[in-house]
Amino acid sequence: AEEFPDSRFAIIDAVVDRPNVASLVFKEHEGSFLVGAIAGMMTKTNKVGFVGGMDIPLIHKFEVGYTEGVKYVNPDAEVIVAYAGSGPEAFHDPVRGKSLALSQFDRGVDIIFQAAGSTGNGVIDAAEERGLFAIGVDANQNYMAPGHVLTSMLKRVDVAVFEIIKDVVEGRFTGGVHVYGLEVDGVGYALDEYNRDLIPEDVIERVERIKRDIVAGRIHVTDYTATH
C-alpha cells in the first residue's frame, strides 16, 4: 500500500493504517452470541461445548461471545472449551477436531460450536456420529451433516467484499476501518431447509428479539479483541 499509493486495497480480519487501505473487520462476537443463545435454549444436558482452532485473540472473540449468549438465556449451563493448538496447523486438522469433540460429548455436552477452519469439519463428523449437534462457522455449513448442524454463525465476508467493490465502482472508496456487525447483516445465523425443523419457532423468536436488543445497545456483547 505504501509502495503503490494510487492503488486501493482491502484486507479481511486485519487493520492496516494507510489511507488507501480499507480494513474489513467483523463483530464475530455478536453472531457468536446469537448461536450461543440458540445452544443455551436447545441443550438438553445443560452442557455445551466450544472448539477453537488456533489459540489466538480472534478465536477467543468467538468463544467469549458464544459463552455470553449461552449464559444470557441459560445461566446454569456449563460451557466446556478446547483449542486445537497454538500454531496455524490448528485450523487444518479435522482428526484433532473430531477427537476434541468426541471428548466433549463423552463429558455430557450435546451441542458444540466450532470456530476452527477445516478442523471444525471433524467436530461436525463427531456430531453426526454421536447423533448430537455441531454449530457451523463463517459460511453456512448446515448442509454438511443435515440434522446434526443446529445452525451456523455466518460471517458475511461476501457482503463486505461486495460493498467495498461497489464503493470503488461508485467512486466512494474510503480507507480506514470498516466494521460489519448485526446492524448491517455482517454477521448472523443460518436458517435454511437443513435446520429449520430443528429449531422451535419460540427459540427463533427469542433470538430475533436478542438480535434487535444487541443492535439497539440494550445487550452488550464483550469484544475480546478490544481488551486483549
PDB file of C-alpha atoms in Angstrom:
ATOM      1  CA  ALA A   1       0.000   0.000   0.000  1.00  0.00           C
ATOM      2  CA  GLU A   2       2.886   2.328   0.744  1.00  0.00           C
ATOM      3  CA  GLU A   3       4.652   1.332  -2.455  1.00  0.00           C
ATOM      4  CA  PHE A   4       1.555   1.859  -4.611  1.00  0.00           C
ATOM      5  CA  PRO A   5      -0.241   4.853  -3.084  1.00  0.00           C
ATOM      6  CA  ASP A   6      -2.521   5.290  -6.102  1.00  0.00           C
ATOM      7  CA  SER A   7      -3.903   1.741  -5.791  1.00  0.00           C
ATOM      8  CA  ARG A   8      -6.692   0.826  -3.416  1.00  0.00           C
ATOM      9  CA  PHE A   9      -6.509  -2.215  -1.184  1.00  0.00           C
ATOM     10  CA  ALA A  10      -8.847  -4.135   1.095  1.00  0.00           C
ATOM     11  CA  ILE A  11      -7.819  -6.588   3.791  1.00  0.00           C
ATOM     12  CA  ILE A  12     -10.025  -9.020   5.721  1.00  0.00           C
ATOM     13  CA  ASP A  13      -9.676  -9.523   9.501  1.00  0.00           C
ATOM     14  CA  ALA A  14      -6.811  -7.110   9.987  1.00  0.00           C
ATOM     15  CA  VAL A  15      -6.260  -3.371  10.328  1.00  0.00           C
ATOM     16  CA  VAL A  16      -3.688  -1.568   8.184  1.00  0.00           C
ATOM     17  CA  ASP A  17      -3.322   2.123   8.928  1.00  0.00           C
ATOM     18  CA  ARG A  18      -2.877   3.508   5.419  1.00  0.00           C
ATOM     19  CA  PRO A  19      -5.226   5.926   3.652  1.00  0.00           C
ATOM     20  CA  ASN A  20      -5.520   3.631   0.611  1.00  0.00           C
ATOM     21  CA  VAL A  21      -6.385   0.504   2.617  1.00  0.00           C
ATOM     22  CA  ALA A  22      -9.897  -0.486   3.664  1.00  0.00           C
ATOM     23  CA  SER A  23      -9.664  -2.779   6.691  1.00  0.00           C
ATOM     24  CA  LEU A  24     -12.713  -5.052   6.756  1.00  0.00           C
ATOM     25  CA  VAL A  25     -13.386  -6.407  10.247  1.00  0.00           C
ATOM     26  CA  PHE A  26     -16.373  -8.177  11.764  1.00  0.00           C
ATOM     27  CA  LYS A  27     -18.264  -8.305  15.037  1.00  0.00           C
ATOM     28  CA  GLU A  28     -17.862 -12.073  15.324  1.00  0.00           C
ATOM     29  CA  HIS A  29     -18.771 -11.804  19.000  1.00  0.00           C
ATOM     30  CA  GLU A  30     -22.285 -10.612  18.120  1.00  0.00           C
ATOM     31  CA  GLY A  31     -23.034 -13.504  15.767  1.00  0.00           C
ATOM     32  CA  SER A  32     -21.485 -15.915  18.262  1.00  0.00           C
ATOM     33  CA  PHE A  33     -23.785 -14.550  20.976  1.00  0.00           C
ATOM     34  CA  LEU A  34     -26.815 -15.461  18.855  1.00  0.00           C
ATOM     35  CA  VAL A  35     -25.725 -19.060  18.224  1.00  0.00           C
ATOM     36  CA  GLY A  36     -24.790 -19.300  21.899  1.00  0.00           C
ATOM     37  CA  ALA A  37     -28.334 -18.274  22.789  1.00  0.00           C
ATOM     38  CA  ILE A  38     -29.685 -20.987  20.480  1.00  0.00           C
ATOM     39  CA  ALA A  39     -27.389 -23.561  22.094  1.00  0.00           C
ATOM     40  CA  GLY A  40     -28.343 -22.394  25.587  1.00  0.00           C
ATOM     41  CA  MET A  41     -32.042 -22.791  24.836  1.00  0.00           C
ATOM     42  CA  MET A  42     -31.681 -26.085  22.965  1.00  0.00           C
ATOM     43  CA  THR A  43     -29.296 -28.060  25.198  1.00  0.00           C
ATOM     44  CA  LYS A  44     -30.908 -30.981  26.988  1.00  0.00           C
ATOM     45  CA  THR A  45     -27.891 -31.774  29.183  1.00  0.00           C
ATOM     46  CA  ASN A  46     -27.118 -28.179  30.231  1.00  0.00           C
ATOM     47  CA  LYS A  47     -23.594 -28.710  28.877  1.00  0.00           C
ATOM     48  CA  VAL A  48     -22.440 -27.157  25.627  1.00  0.00           C
ATOM     49  CA  GLY A  49     -19.009 -27.025  24.040  1.00  0.00           C
ATOM     50  CA  PHE A  50     -16.709 -24.758  22.065  1.00  0.00           C
ATOM     51  CA  VAL A  51     -13.839 -25.998  19.911  1.00  0.00           C
ATOM     52  CA  GLY A  52     -11.493 -23.312  18.635  1.00  0.00           C
ATOM     53  CA  GLY A  53      -8.718 -23.717  16.105  1.00  0.00           C
ATOM     54  CA  MET A  54      -5.593 -21.697  16.868  1.00  0.00           C
ATOM     55  CA  ASP A  55      -5.437 -20.183  20.357  1.00  0.00           C
ATOM     56  CA  ILE A  56      -5.422 -16.518  19.298  1.00  0.00           C
ATOM     57  CA  PRO A  57      -7.472 -13.445  20.304  1.00  0.00           C
ATOM     58  CA  LEU A  58      -9.677 -13.590  17.166  1.00  0.00           C
ATOM     59  CA  ILE A  59     -10.934 -17.068  18.074  1.00  0.00           C
ATOM     60  CA  HIS A  60     -11.399 -16.080  21.722  1.00  0.00           C
ATOM     61  CA  LYS A  61     -13.706 -13.389  20.322  1.00  0.00           C
ATOM     62  CA  PHE A  62     -15.986 -16.199  19.060  1.00  0.00           C
ATOM     63  CA  GLU A  63     -15.663 -18.139  22.319  1.00  0.00           C
ATOM     64  CA  VAL A  64     -16.496 -15.226  24.627  1.00  0.00           C
ATOM     65  CA  GLY A  65     -19.480 -14.082  22.549  1.00  0.00           C
ATOM     66  CA  TYR A  66     -20.797 -17.651  22.407  1.00  0.00           C
ATOM     67  CA  THR A  67     -20.393 -18.175  26.150  1.00  0.00           C
ATOM     68  CA  GLU A  68     -22.158 -14.896  26.918  1.00  0.00           C
ATOM     69  CA  GLY A  69     -25.040 -15.901  24.639  1.00  0.00           C
ATOM     70  CA  VAL A  70     -25.379 -19.294  26.322  1.00  0.00           C
ATOM     71  CA  LYS A  71     -25.328 -17.739  29.792  1.00  0.00           C
ATOM     72  CA  TYR A  72     -27.763 -14.954  28.816  1.00  0.00           C
ATOM     73  CA  VAL A  73     -30.562 -17.440  28.178  1.00  0.00           C
ATOM     74  CA  ASN A  74     -29.382 -20.238  30.475  1.00  0.00           C
ATOM     75  CA  PRO A  75     -27.233 -19.029  33.404  1.00  0.00           C
ATOM     76  CA  ASP A  76     -26.876 -22.561  34.772  1.00  0.00           C
ATOM     77  CA  ALA A  77     -25.428 -24.066  31.585  1.00  0.00           C
ATOM     78  CA  GLU A  78     -21.800 -25.178  31.582  1.00  0.00           C
ATOM     79  CA  VAL A  79     -19.577 -24.258  28.619  1.00  0.00           C
ATOM     80  CA  ILE A  80     -16.620 -26.594  28.016  1.00  0.00           C
ATOM     81  CA  VAL A  81     -13.846 -25.081  25.895  1.00  0.00           C
ATOM     82  CA  ALA A  82     -10.969 -26.635  23.928  1.00  0.00           C
ATOM     83  CA  TYR A  83      -8.463 -25.331  21.379  1.00  0.00           C
ATOM     84  CA  ALA A  84      -6.796 -27.452  18.718  1.00  0.00           C
ATOM     85  CA  GLY A  85      -3.365 -25.873  19.082  1.00  0.00           C
ATOM     86  CA  SER A  86      -1.193 -22.770  19.119  1.00  0.00           C
ATOM     87  CA  GLY A  87       0.081 -22.778  15.525  1.00  0.00           C
ATOM     88  CA  PRO A  88      -1.588 -22.260  12.130  1.00  0.00           C
ATOM     89  CA  GLU A  89      -1.917 -26.035  11.656  1.00  0.00           C
ATOM     90  CA  ALA A  90      -4.636 -25.914  14.344  1.00  0.00           C
ATOM     91  CA  PHE A  91      -7.019 -24.710  11.617  1.00  0.00           C
ATOM     92  CA  HIS A  92      -6.279 -27.693   9.332  1.00  0.00           C
ATOM     93  CA  ASP A  93      -6.619 -30.804  11.490  1.00  0.00           C
ATOM     94  CA  PRO A  94     -10.077 -32.411  11.267  1.00  0.00           C
ATOM     95  CA  VAL A  95      -8.808 -35.542  13.055  1.00  0.00           C
ATOM     96  CA  ARG A  96      -7.869 -33.387  16.057  1.00  0.00           C
ATOM     97  CA  GLY A  97     -11.198 -31.573  15.824  1.00  0.00           C
ATOM     98  CA  LYS A  98     -13.110 -34.844  15.909  1.00  0.00           C
ATOM     99  CA  SER A  99     -11.078 -36.089  18.863  1.00  0.00           C
ATOM    100  CA  LEU A 100     -11.740 -32.895  20.861  1.00  0.00           C
ATOM    101  CA  ALA A 101     -15.447 -33.050  20.033  1.00  0.00           C
ATOM    102  CA  LEU A 102     -15.803 -36.709  20.999  1.00  0.00           C
ATOM    103  CA  SER A 103     -14.084 -35.931  24.311  1.00  0.00           C
ATOM    104  CA  GLN A 104     -16.613 -33.159  24.999  1.00  0.00           C
ATOM    105  CA  PHE A 105     -19.541 -35.374  24.000  1.00  0.00           C
ATOM    106  CA  ASP A 106     -18.197 -38.019  26.407  1.00  0.00           C
ATOM    107  CA  ARG A 107     -18.444 -35.404  29.176  1.00  0.00           C
ATOM    108  CA  GLY A 108     -22.149 -34.833  28.535  1.00  0.00           C
ATOM    109  CA  VAL A 109     -22.013 -31.984  26.032  1.00  0.00           C
ATOM    110  CA  ASP A 110     -24.772 -32.172  23.418  1.00  0.00           C
ATOM    111  CA  ILE A 111     -24.032 -29.089  21.257  1.00  0.00           C
ATOM    112  CA  ILE A 112     -20.583 -27.849  20.139  1.00  0.00           C
ATOM    113  CA  PHE A 113     -19.821 -24.562  18.374  1.00  0.00           C
ATOM    114  CA  GLN A 114     -16.637 -24.811  16.335  1.00  0.00           C
ATOM    115  CA  ALA A 115     -14.547 -21.879  15.106  1.00  0.00           C
ATOM    116  CA  ALA A 116     -11.673 -23.880  13.742  1.00  0.00           C
ATOM    117  CA  GLY A 117     -11.375 -23.817   9.940  1.00  0.00           C
ATOM    118  CA  SER A 118     -11.253 -27.318   8.462  1.00  0.00           C
ATOM    119  CA  THR A 119     -10.513 -28.672  11.959  1.00  0.00           C
ATOM    120  CA  GLY A 120     -14.171 -27.918  12.590  1.00  0.00           C
ATOM    121  CA  ASN A 121     -15.166 -30.448   9.925  1.00  0.00           C
ATOM    122  CA  GLY A 122     -14.086 -33.099  12.419  1.00  0.00           C
ATOM    123  CA  VAL A 123     -16.410 -31.589  15.019  1.00  0.00           C
ATOM    124  CA  ILE A 124     -19.305 -31.880  12.568  1.00  0.00           C
ATOM    125  CA  ASP A 125     -18.328 -35.501  11.812  1.00  0.00           C
ATOM    126  CA  ALA A 126     -18.337 -36.277  15.538  1.00  0.00           C
ATOM    127  CA  ALA A 127     -21.788 -34.724  15.995  1.00  0.00           C
ATOM    128  CA  GLU A 128     -23.184 -36.807  13.146  1.00  0.00           C
ATOM    129  CA  GLU A 129     -21.535 -39.955  14.506  1.00  0.00           C
ATOM    130  CA  ARG A 130     -22.958 -39.418  18.012  1.00  0.00           C
ATOM    131  CA  GLY A 131     -26.381 -38.190  16.893  1.00  0.00           C
ATOM    132  CA  LEU A 132     -25.767 -34.819  18.555  1.00  0.00           C
ATOM    133  CA  PHE A 133     -25.278 -31.257  17.313  1.00  0.00           C
ATOM    134  CA  ALA A 134     -22.486 -29.067  15.972  1.00  0.00           C
ATOM    135  CA  ILE A 135     -22.756 -25.384  15.077  1.00  0.00           C
ATOM    136  CA  GLY A 136     -21.015 -24.278  11.890  1.00  0.00           C
ATOM    137  CA  VAL A 137     -18.982 -21.123  11.433  1.00  0.00           C
ATOM    138  CA  ASP A 138     -18.270 -18.354   8.888  1.00  0.00           C
ATOM    139  CA  ALA A 139     -20.123 -19.918   5.931  1.00  0.00           C
ATOM    140  CA  ASN A 140     -23.423 -21.778   6.139  1.00  0.00           C
ATOM    141  CA  GLN A 141     -22.329 -25.334   6.990  1.00  0.00           C
ATOM    142  CA  ASN A 142     -25.827 -26.670   7.718  1.00  0.00           C
ATOM    143  CA  TYR A 143     -25.692 -28.899   4.616  1.00  0.00           C
ATOM    144  CA  MET A 144     -22.580 -30.777   5.780  1.00  0.00           C
ATOM    145  CA  ALA A 145     -24.482 -33.086   8.143  1.00  0.00           C
ATOM    146  CA  PRO A 146     -28.213 -32.437   7.771  1.00  0.00           C
ATOM    147  CA  GLY A 147     -29.989 -32.902  11.070  1.00  0.00           C
ATOM    148  CA  HIS A 148     -26.777 -32.546  13.072  1.00  0.00           C
ATOM    149  CA  VAL A 149     -25.686 -28.973  12.315  1.00  0.00           C
ATOM    150  CA  LEU A 150     -28.011 -26.974  14.530  1.00  0.00           C
ATOM    151  CA  THR A 151     -27.168 -23.690  12.801  1.00  0.00           C
ATOM    152  CA  SER A 152     -24.089 -21.812  11.547  1.00  0.00           C
ATOM    153  CA  MET A 153     -22.658 -18.498  12.704  1.00  0.00           C
ATOM    154  CA  LEU A 154     -22.457 -16.517   9.496  1.00  0.00           C
ATOM    155  CA  LYS A 155     -19.586 -14.140   8.929  1.00  0.00           C
ATOM    156  CA  ARG A 156     -20.573 -12.306   5.777  1.00  0.00           C
ATOM    157  CA  VAL A 157     -17.209 -11.757   4.114  1.00  0.00           C
ATOM    158  CA  ASP A 158     -19.195 -11.834   0.844  1.00  0.00           C
ATOM    159  CA  VAL A 159     -21.212  -8.787   1.944  1.00  0.00           C
ATOM    160  CA  ALA A 160     -18.083  -6.885   2.995  1.00  0.00           C
ATOM    161  CA  VAL A 161     -16.184  -7.643  -0.217  1.00  0.00           C
ATOM    162  CA  PHE A 162     -19.189  -6.801  -2.391  1.00  0.00           C
ATOM    163  CA  GLU A 163     -19.751  -3.492  -0.579  1.00  0.00           C
ATOM    164  CA  ILE A 164     -16.120  -2.413  -0.854  1.00  0.00           C
ATOM    165  CA  ILE A 165     -16.026  -3.254  -4.595  1.00  0.00           C
ATOM    166  CA  LYS A 166     -19.277  -1.326  -5.013  1.00  0.00           C
ATOM    167  CA  ASP A 167     -17.675   1.655  -3.258  1.00  0.00           C
ATOM    168  CA  VAL A 168     -14.767   1.537  -5.738  1.00  0.00           C
ATOM    169  CA  VAL A 169     -17.096   1.285  -8.753  1.00  0.00           C
ATOM    170  CA  GLU A 170     -19.210   4.186  -7.491  1.00  0.00           C
ATOM    171  CA  GLY A 171     -16.214   6.350  -6.577  1.00  0.00           C
ATOM    172  CA  ARG A 172     -16.899   6.223  -2.833  1.00  0.00           C
ATOM    173  CA  PHE A 173     -13.924   4.156  -1.644  1.00  0.00           C
ATOM    174  CA  THR A 174     -12.546   5.235   1.712  1.00  0.00           C
ATOM    175  CA  GLY A 175      -9.646   3.765   3.622  1.00  0.00           C
ATOM    176  CA  GLY A 176      -9.779   3.054   7.318  1.00  0.00           C
ATOM    177  CA  VAL A 177     -11.678   0.514   9.378  1.00  0.00           C
ATOM    178  CA  HIS A 178     -14.992  -0.802   8.059  1.00  0.00           C
ATOM    179  CA  VAL A 179     -16.900  -2.778  10.704  1.00  0.00           C
ATOM    180  CA  TYR A 180     -19.588  -5.331   9.853  1.00  0.00           C
ATOM    181  CA  GLY A 181     -21.913  -6.355  12.681  1.00  0.00           C
ATOM    182  CA  LEU A 182     -25.529  -7.358  13.163  1.00  0.00           C
ATOM    183  CA  GLU A 183     -26.779  -3.897  12.261  1.00  0.00           C
ATOM    184  CA  VAL A 184     -25.633  -4.353   8.629  1.00  0.00           C
ATOM    185  CA  ASP A 185     -26.071  -8.150   8.407  1.00  0.00           C
ATOM    186  CA  GLY A 186     -22.295  -8.532   8.575  1.00  0.00           C
ATOM    187  CA  VAL A 187     -22.787 -11.452  10.953  1.00  0.00           C
ATOM    188  CA  GLY A 188     -25.762 -13.632  11.795  1.00  0.00           C
ATOM    189  CA  TYR A 189     -27.010 -17.193  11.979  1.00  0.00           C
ATOM    190  CA  ALA A 190     -28.169 -19.588   9.284  1.00  0.00           C
ATOM    191  CA  LEU A 191     -31.732 -20.798   8.954  1.00  0.00           C
ATOM    192  CA  ASP A 192     -32.498 -22.907   5.884  1.00  0.00           C
ATOM    193  CA  GLU A 193     -34.095 -26.133   4.704  1.00  0.00           C
ATOM    194  CA  TYR A 194     -31.458 -28.193   6.528  1.00  0.00           C
ATOM    195  CA  ASN A 195     -32.110 -26.870  10.039  1.00  0.00           C
ATOM    196  CA  ARG A 196     -35.483 -25.124  10.016  1.00  0.00           C
ATOM    197  CA  ASP A 197     -37.182 -28.159  11.559  1.00  0.00           C
ATOM    198  CA  LEU A 198     -34.503 -28.497  14.253  1.00  0.00           C
ATOM    199  CA  ILE A 199     -35.135 -25.178  15.993  1.00  0.00           C
ATOM    200  CA  PRO A 200     -38.558 -24.433  17.529  1.00  0.00           C
ATOM    201  CA  GLU A 201     -40.313 -21.229  16.491  1.00  0.00           C
ATOM    202  CA  ASP A 202     -40.241 -19.799  20.018  1.00  0.00           C
ATOM    203  CA  VAL A 203     -36.440 -20.144  20.062  1.00  0.00           C
ATOM    204  CA  ILE A 204     -36.160 -18.251  16.758  1.00  0.00           C
ATOM    205  CA  GLU A 205     -38.487 -15.545  18.060  1.00  0.00           C
ATOM    206  CA  ARG A 206     -36.368 -15.054  21.174  1.00  0.00           C
ATOM    207  CA  VAL A 207     -33.122 -14.988  19.178  1.00  0.00           C
ATOM    208  CA  GLU A 208     -34.603 -12.328  16.894  1.00  0.00           C
ATOM    209  CA  ARG A 209     -35.523 -10.249  19.973  1.00  0.00           C
ATOM    210  CA  ILE A 210     -31.976 -10.669  21.278  1.00  0.00           C
ATOM    211  CA  LYS A 211     -30.616  -9.592  17.898  1.00  0.00           C
ATOM    212  CA  ARG A 212     -32.720  -6.408  17.995  1.00  0.00           C
ATOM    213  CA  ASP A 213     -31.579  -5.720  21.570  1.00  0.00           C
ATOM    214  CA  ILE A 214     -27.902  -6.060  20.587  1.00  0.00           C
ATOM    215  CA  VAL A 215     -28.340  -3.687  17.635  1.00  0.00           C
ATOM    216  CA  ALA A 216     -30.193  -1.207  19.875  1.00  0.00           C
ATOM    217  CA  GLY A 217     -27.455  -1.392  22.508  1.00  0.00           C
ATOM    218  CA  ARG A 218     -29.698  -2.928  25.163  1.00  0.00           C
ATOM    219  CA  ILE A 219     -27.475  -6.018  25.288  1.00  0.00           C
ATOM    220  CA  HIS A 220     -23.704  -5.507  25.385  1.00  0.00           C
ATOM    221  CA  VAL A 221     -21.565  -8.318  23.981  1.00  0.00           C
ATOM    222  CA  THR A 222     -17.912  -8.343  25.020  1.00  0.00           C
ATOM    223  CA  ASP A 223     -15.397  -7.887  22.206  1.00  0.00           C
ATOM    224  CA  TYR A 224     -12.439  -9.918  23.466  1.00  0.00           C
ATOM    225  CA  THR A 225     -10.050  -8.304  20.971  1.00  0.00           C
ATOM    226  CA  ALA A 226     -10.851  -4.829  22.281  1.00  0.00           C
ATOM    227  CA  THR A 227      -9.428  -5.681  25.689  1.00  0.00           C
ATOM    228  CA  HIS A 228      -6.586  -8.072  24.745  1.00  0.00           C
TER     229      HIS A 228
END
